[in-house]
Tab-separated table of C-alpha atoms in Angstrom:
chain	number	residue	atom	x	y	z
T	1	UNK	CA	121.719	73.093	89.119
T	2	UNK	CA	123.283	75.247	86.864
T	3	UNK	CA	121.640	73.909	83.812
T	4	UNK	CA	118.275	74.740	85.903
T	5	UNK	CA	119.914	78.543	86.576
T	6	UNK	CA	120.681	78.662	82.719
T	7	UNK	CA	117.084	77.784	81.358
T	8	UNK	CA	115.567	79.857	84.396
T	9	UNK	CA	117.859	82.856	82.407
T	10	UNK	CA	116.671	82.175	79.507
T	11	UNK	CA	112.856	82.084	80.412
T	12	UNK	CA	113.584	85.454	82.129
T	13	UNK	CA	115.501	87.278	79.125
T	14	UNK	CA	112.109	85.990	77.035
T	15	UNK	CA	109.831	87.208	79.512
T	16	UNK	CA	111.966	90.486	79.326
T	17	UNK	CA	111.602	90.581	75.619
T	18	UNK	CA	107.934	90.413	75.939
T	19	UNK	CA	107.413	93.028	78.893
T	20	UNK	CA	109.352	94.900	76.451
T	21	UNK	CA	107.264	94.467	73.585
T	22	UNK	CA	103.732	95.141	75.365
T	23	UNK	CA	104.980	98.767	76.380
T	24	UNK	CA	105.748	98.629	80.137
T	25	UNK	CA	109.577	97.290	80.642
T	26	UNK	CA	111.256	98.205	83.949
T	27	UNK	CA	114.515	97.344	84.789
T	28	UNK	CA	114.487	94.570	87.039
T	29	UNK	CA	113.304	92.277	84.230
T	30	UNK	CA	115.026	94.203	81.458
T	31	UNK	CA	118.395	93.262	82.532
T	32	UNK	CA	118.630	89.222	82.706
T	33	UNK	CA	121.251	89.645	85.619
T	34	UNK	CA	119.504	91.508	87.579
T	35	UNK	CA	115.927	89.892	86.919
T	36	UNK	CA	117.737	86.252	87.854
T	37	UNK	CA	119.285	87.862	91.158
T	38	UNK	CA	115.924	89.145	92.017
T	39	UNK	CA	114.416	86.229	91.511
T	40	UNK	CA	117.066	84.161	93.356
T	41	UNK	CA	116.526	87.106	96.215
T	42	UNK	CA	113.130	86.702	96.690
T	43	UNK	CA	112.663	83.093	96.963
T	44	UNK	CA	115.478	82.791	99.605
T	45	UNK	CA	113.395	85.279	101.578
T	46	UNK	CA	110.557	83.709	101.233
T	47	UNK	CA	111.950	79.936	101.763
T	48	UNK	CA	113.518	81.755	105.129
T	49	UNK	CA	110.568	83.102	106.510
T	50	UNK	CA	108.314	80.313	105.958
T	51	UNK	CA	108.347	78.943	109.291
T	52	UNK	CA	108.587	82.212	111.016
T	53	UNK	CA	105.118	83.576	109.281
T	54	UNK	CA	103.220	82.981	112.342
T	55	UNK	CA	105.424	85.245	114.066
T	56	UNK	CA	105.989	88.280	111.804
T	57	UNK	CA	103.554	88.426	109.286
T	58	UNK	CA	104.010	92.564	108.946
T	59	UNK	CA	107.667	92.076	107.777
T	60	UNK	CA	107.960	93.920	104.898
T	61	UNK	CA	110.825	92.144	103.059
T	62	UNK	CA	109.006	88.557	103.165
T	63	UNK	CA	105.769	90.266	101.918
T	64	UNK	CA	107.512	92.343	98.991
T	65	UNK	CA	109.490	89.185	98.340
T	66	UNK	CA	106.391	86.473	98.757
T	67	UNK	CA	104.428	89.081	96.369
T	68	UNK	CA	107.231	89.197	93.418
T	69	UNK	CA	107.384	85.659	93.888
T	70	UNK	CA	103.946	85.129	93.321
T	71	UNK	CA	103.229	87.477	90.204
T	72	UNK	CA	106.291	85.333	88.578
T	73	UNK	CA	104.248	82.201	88.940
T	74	UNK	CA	101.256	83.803	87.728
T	75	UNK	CA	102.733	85.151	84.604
T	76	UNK	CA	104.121	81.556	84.170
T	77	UNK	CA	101.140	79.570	84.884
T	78	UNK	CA	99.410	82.106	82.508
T	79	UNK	CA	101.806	81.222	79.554
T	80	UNK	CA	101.510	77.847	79.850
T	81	UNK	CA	97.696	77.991	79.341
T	82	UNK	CA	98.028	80.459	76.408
T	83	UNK	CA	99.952	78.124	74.643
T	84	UNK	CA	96.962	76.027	73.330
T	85	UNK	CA	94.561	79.877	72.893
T	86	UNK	CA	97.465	81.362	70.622
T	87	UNK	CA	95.082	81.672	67.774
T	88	UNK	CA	92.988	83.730	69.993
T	89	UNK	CA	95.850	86.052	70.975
T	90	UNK	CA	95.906	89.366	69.641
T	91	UNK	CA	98.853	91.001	67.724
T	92	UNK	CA	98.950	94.188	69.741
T	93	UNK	CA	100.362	92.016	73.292
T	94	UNK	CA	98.954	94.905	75.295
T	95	UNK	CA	95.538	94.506	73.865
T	96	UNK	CA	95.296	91.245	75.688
T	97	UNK	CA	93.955	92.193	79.044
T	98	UNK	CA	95.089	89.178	80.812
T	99	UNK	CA	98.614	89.035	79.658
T	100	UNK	CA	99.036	92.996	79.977
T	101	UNK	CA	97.559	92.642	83.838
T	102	UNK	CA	100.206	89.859	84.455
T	103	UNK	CA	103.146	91.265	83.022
T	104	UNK	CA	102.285	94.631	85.154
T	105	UNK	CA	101.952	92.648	88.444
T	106	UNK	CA	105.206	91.430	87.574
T	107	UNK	CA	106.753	94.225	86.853
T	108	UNK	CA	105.641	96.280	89.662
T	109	UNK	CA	106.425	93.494	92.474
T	110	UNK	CA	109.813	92.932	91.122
T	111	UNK	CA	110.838	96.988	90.822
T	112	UNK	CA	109.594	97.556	94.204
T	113	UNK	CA	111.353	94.169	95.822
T	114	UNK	CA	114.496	95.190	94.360
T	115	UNK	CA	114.158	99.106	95.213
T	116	UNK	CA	113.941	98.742	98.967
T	117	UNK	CA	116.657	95.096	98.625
T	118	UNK	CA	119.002	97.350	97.093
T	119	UNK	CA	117.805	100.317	100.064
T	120	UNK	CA	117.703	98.360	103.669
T	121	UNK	CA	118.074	102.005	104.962
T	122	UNK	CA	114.677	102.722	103.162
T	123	UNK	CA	113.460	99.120	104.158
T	124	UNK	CA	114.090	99.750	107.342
T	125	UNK	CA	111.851	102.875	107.369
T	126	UNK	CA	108.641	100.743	106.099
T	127	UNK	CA	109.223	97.833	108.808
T	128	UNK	CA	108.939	100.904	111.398
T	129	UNK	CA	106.213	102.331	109.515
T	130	UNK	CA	104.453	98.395	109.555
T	131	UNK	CA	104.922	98.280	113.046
T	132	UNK	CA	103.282	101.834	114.361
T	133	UNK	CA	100.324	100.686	111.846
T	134	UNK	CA	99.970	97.308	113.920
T	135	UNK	CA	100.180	99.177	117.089
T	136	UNK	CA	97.336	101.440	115.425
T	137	UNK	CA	95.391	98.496	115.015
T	138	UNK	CA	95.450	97.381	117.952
T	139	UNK	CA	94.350	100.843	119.478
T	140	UNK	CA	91.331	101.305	117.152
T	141	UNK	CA	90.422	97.926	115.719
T	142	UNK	CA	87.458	99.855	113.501
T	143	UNK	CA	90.901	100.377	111.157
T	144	UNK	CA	91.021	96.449	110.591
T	145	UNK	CA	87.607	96.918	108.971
T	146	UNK	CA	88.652	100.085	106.835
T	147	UNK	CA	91.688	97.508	105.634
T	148	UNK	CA	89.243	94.637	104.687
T	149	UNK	CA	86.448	97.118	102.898
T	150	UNK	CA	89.564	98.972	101.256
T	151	UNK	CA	87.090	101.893	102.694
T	152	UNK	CA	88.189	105.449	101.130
T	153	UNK	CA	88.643	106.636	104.402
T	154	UNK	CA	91.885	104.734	104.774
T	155	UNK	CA	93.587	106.836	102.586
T	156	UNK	CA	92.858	109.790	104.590
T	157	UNK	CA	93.894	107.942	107.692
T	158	UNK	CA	96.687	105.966	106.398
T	159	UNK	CA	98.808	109.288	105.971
T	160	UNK	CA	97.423	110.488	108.875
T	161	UNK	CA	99.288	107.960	111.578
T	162	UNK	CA	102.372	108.132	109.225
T	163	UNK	CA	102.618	111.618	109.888
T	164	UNK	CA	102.171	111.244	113.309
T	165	UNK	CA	104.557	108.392	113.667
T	166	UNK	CA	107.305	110.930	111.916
T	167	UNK	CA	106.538	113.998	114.101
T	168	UNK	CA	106.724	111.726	117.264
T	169	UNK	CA	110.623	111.328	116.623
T	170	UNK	CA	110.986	107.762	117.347
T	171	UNK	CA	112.658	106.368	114.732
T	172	UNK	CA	115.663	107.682	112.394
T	173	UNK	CA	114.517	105.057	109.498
T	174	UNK	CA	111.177	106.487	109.108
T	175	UNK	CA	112.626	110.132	108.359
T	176	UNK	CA	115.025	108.685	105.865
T	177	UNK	CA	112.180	107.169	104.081
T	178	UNK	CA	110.050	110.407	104.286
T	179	UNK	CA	112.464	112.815	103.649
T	180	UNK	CA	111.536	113.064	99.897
T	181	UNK	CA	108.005	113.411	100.640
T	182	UNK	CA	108.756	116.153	102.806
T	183	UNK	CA	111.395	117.820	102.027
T	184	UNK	CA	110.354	121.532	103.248
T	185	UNK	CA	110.677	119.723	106.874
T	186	UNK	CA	114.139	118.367	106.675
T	187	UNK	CA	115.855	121.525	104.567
T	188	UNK	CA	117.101	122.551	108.350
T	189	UNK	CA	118.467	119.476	108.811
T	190	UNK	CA	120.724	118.470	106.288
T	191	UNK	CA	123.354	120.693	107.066
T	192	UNK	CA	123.678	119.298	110.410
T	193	UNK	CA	125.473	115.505	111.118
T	194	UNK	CA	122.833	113.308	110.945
T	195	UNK	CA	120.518	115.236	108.225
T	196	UNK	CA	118.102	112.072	108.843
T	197	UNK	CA	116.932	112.924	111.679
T	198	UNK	CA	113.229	113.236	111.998
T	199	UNK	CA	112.195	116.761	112.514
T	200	UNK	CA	111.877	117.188	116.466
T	201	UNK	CA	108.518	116.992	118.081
T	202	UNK	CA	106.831	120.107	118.913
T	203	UNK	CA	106.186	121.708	122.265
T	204	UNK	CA	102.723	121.039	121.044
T	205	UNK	CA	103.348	117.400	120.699
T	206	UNK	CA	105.147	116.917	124.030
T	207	UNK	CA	102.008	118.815	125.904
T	208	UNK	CA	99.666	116.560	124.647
T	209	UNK	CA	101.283	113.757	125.433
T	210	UNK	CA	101.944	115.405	129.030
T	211	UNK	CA	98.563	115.934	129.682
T	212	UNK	CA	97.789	112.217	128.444
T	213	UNK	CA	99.878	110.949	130.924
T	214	UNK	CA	102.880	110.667	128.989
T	215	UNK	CA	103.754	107.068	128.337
T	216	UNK	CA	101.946	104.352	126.257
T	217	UNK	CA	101.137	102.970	129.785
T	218	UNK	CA	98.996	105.477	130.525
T	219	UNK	CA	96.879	105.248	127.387
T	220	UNK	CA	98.441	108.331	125.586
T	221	UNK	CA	99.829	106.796	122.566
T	222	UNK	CA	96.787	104.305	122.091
T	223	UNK	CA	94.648	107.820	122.723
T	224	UNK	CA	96.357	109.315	119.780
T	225	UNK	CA	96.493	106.440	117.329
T	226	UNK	CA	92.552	106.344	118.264
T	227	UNK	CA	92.208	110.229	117.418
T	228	UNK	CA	93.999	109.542	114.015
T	229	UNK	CA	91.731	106.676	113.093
T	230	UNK	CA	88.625	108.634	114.140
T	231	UNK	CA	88.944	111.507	111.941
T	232	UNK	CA	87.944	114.780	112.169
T	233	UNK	CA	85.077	115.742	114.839
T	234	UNK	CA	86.004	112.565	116.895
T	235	UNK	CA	84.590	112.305	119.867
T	236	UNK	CA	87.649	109.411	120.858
T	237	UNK	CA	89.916	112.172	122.668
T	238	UNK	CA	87.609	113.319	124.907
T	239	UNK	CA	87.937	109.906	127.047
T	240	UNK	CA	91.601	109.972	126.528
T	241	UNK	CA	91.695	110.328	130.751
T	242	UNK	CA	89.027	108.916	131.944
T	243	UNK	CA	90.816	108.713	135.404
T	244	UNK	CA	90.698	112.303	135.425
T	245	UNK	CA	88.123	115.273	136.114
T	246	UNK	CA	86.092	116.704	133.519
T	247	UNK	CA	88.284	119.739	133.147
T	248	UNK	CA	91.440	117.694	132.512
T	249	UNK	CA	89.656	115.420	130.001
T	250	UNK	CA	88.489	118.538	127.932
T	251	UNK	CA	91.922	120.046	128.322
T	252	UNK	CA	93.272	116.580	126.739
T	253	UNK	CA	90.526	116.430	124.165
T	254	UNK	CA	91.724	120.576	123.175
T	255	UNK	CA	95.121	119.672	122.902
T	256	UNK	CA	94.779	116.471	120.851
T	257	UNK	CA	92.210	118.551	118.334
T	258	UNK	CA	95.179	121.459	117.646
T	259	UNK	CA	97.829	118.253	117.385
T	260	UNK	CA	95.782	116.680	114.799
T	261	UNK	CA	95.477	120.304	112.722
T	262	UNK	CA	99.165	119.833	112.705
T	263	UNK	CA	99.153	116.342	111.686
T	264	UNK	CA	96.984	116.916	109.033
T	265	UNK	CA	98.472	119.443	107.369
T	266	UNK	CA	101.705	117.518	107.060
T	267	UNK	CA	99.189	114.678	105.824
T	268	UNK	CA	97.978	116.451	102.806
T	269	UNK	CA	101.872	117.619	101.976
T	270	UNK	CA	102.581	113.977	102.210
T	271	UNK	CA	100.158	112.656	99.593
T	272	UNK	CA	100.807	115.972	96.991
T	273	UNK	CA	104.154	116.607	97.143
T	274	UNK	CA	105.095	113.362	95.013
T	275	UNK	CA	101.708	111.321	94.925
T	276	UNK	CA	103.261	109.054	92.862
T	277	UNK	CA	105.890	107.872	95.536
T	278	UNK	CA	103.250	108.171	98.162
T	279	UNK	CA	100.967	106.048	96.723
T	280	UNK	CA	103.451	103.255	96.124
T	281	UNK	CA	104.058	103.682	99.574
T	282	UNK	CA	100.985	102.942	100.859
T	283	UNK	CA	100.104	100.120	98.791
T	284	UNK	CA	103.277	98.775	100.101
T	285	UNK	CA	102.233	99.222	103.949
T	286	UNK	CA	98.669	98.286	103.135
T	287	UNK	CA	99.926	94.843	101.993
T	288	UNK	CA	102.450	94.606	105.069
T	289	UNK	CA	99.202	94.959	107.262
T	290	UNK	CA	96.490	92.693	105.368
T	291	UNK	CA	99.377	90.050	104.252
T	292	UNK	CA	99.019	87.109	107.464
T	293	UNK	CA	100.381	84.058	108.011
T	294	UNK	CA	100.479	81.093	105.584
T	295	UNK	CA	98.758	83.804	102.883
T	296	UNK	CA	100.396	85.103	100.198
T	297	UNK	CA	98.045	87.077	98.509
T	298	UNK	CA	98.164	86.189	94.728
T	299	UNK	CA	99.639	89.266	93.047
T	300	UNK	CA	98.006	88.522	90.113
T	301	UNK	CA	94.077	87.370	89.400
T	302	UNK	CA	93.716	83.565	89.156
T	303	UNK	CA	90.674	83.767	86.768
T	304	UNK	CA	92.494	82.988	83.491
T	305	UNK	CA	91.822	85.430	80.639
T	306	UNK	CA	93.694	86.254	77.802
């Protein structure tokens, strides 16, 4: 075993060298260390989950961990069939498309597994986040289909329901993970204990959900989630209470329209304020949703080119 750990080092401080010579080293795989106890991280995960799949496929640790997994057996699998092509390799590594798309997938799924291994807090924050998205699919299964078509308008709703998620106050982790994204919201808050704290719910917010009925039993969450989905103009809020009279319903469908306004303003802080963060973000939650069981999604393209 420790003759297997010792040439798995080796292989890793290579692969290192070469991530390092094609322009795009990060330092999960810089650092032979820390690239073997990543490595050894992620397939304990994975090995661990494997016959609980069925049951939580939107856990965020076994997909980030199934994903770096994955990218290190492509970039292996690659080498090994470069080995008879090297006369067709060219000098500048980068140049070579396959090799350079490999060694980014790599890189990428390794950085962000070890980011949120070595930040549960943060971790925490995108299983909660994972877990309002399910519920949101659930409520409006038309976002299943934006998730298959990778449809543009995902990216206007995907911030969207995270927004709303954080201005509903219900959980602590998901402010801790936002709070760089938004940090205009929490500047109140960090003076006080507890500077995590999501920033409380408006009056607005609680009077919609009054006038929904105000529990997930009477619809008003899975009204809401639909709204978000729907986009702007929807006509989805408007049966929010369809046990109720016409004037209540339009009340509802008033109320939910000046919510969203809210919501969406906080949604287009979210993506500018650091777009860079954001959009590793969502790529992460878009894999927690589309990632099922028994499928680990290859990280990497199987088509071999060099």
């Amino acid at each position: 075993m420790d003759e297997c750990r010792q040439q798995e080092a080796a292989l890793l401080e290579l692969l290192g060298d070469l991530s390092a010579a094609a322009g795009i080293p990060r330092p999960s795989t810089q650092v032979p260390e820390l690239a073997l106890q990543v490595l050894g991280e992620a397939v304990q995960e994975v090995a661990i989950a494997g016959p609980l799949r069925g049951e939580g496929p939107h856990v965020p640790s076994v997909v980030l961990a199934a994903r770096a997994v994955e990218s290190y057996r492509g970039l292996r699998e690659y080498l090994a069939c470069a080995r008879e092509r090297l006369d067709e390799l060219r000098p500048q590594l980068r140049e070579n498309e396959g090799l350079a798309e490999r060694l980014a997938c790599w890189e990428d799924s390794w950085e962000r597994f070890a980011f949120y291994t070595e930040n549960p807090h943060l971790m925490e924050g995108v299983h909660a986040l994972a877990s309002f998205l399910a519920r949101a699919l659930r409520a409006a299964p038309s976002l299943q289909q934006m998730l298959e078509d990778r449809d543009a308008e995902l990216f206007l709703v995907l911030p969207r329901l995270v927004c709303l998620c954080l201005l509903s106050g219900l959980e602590r982790p998901v402010a801790q993970l936002l709070r760089p994204l938004l940090p205009c919201h929490f500047a109140d808050s960090s003076a006080q204990p507890g500077g995590d704290q999501a920033p409380a719910p408006s009056a607005q917010f609680e009077g919609v959900l009054e006038l929904l009925g105000g529990s997930a039993e009477h619809g008003a969450w899975e009204a809401l989630l639909r709204r978000a989905v729907a986009g702007a103009g929807a006509a989805a809020a408007a049966g929010a209470c369809p046990e109720a009279g016409p004037g209540r319903r339009e009340a509802a469908a008033g109320a939910v329209e000046g919510l969203m306004r809210e919501v969406e303003g906080w949604s287009m802080e979210l993506q500018r304020h650091h777009p860079v963060a954001w959009n590793d973000l969502a790529s992460v939650l878009v894999q927690c949703l589309v990632w099922g069981p028994g499928d680990v999604e290859a990280a990497c393209p199987t088509r071999f080119v060099l």
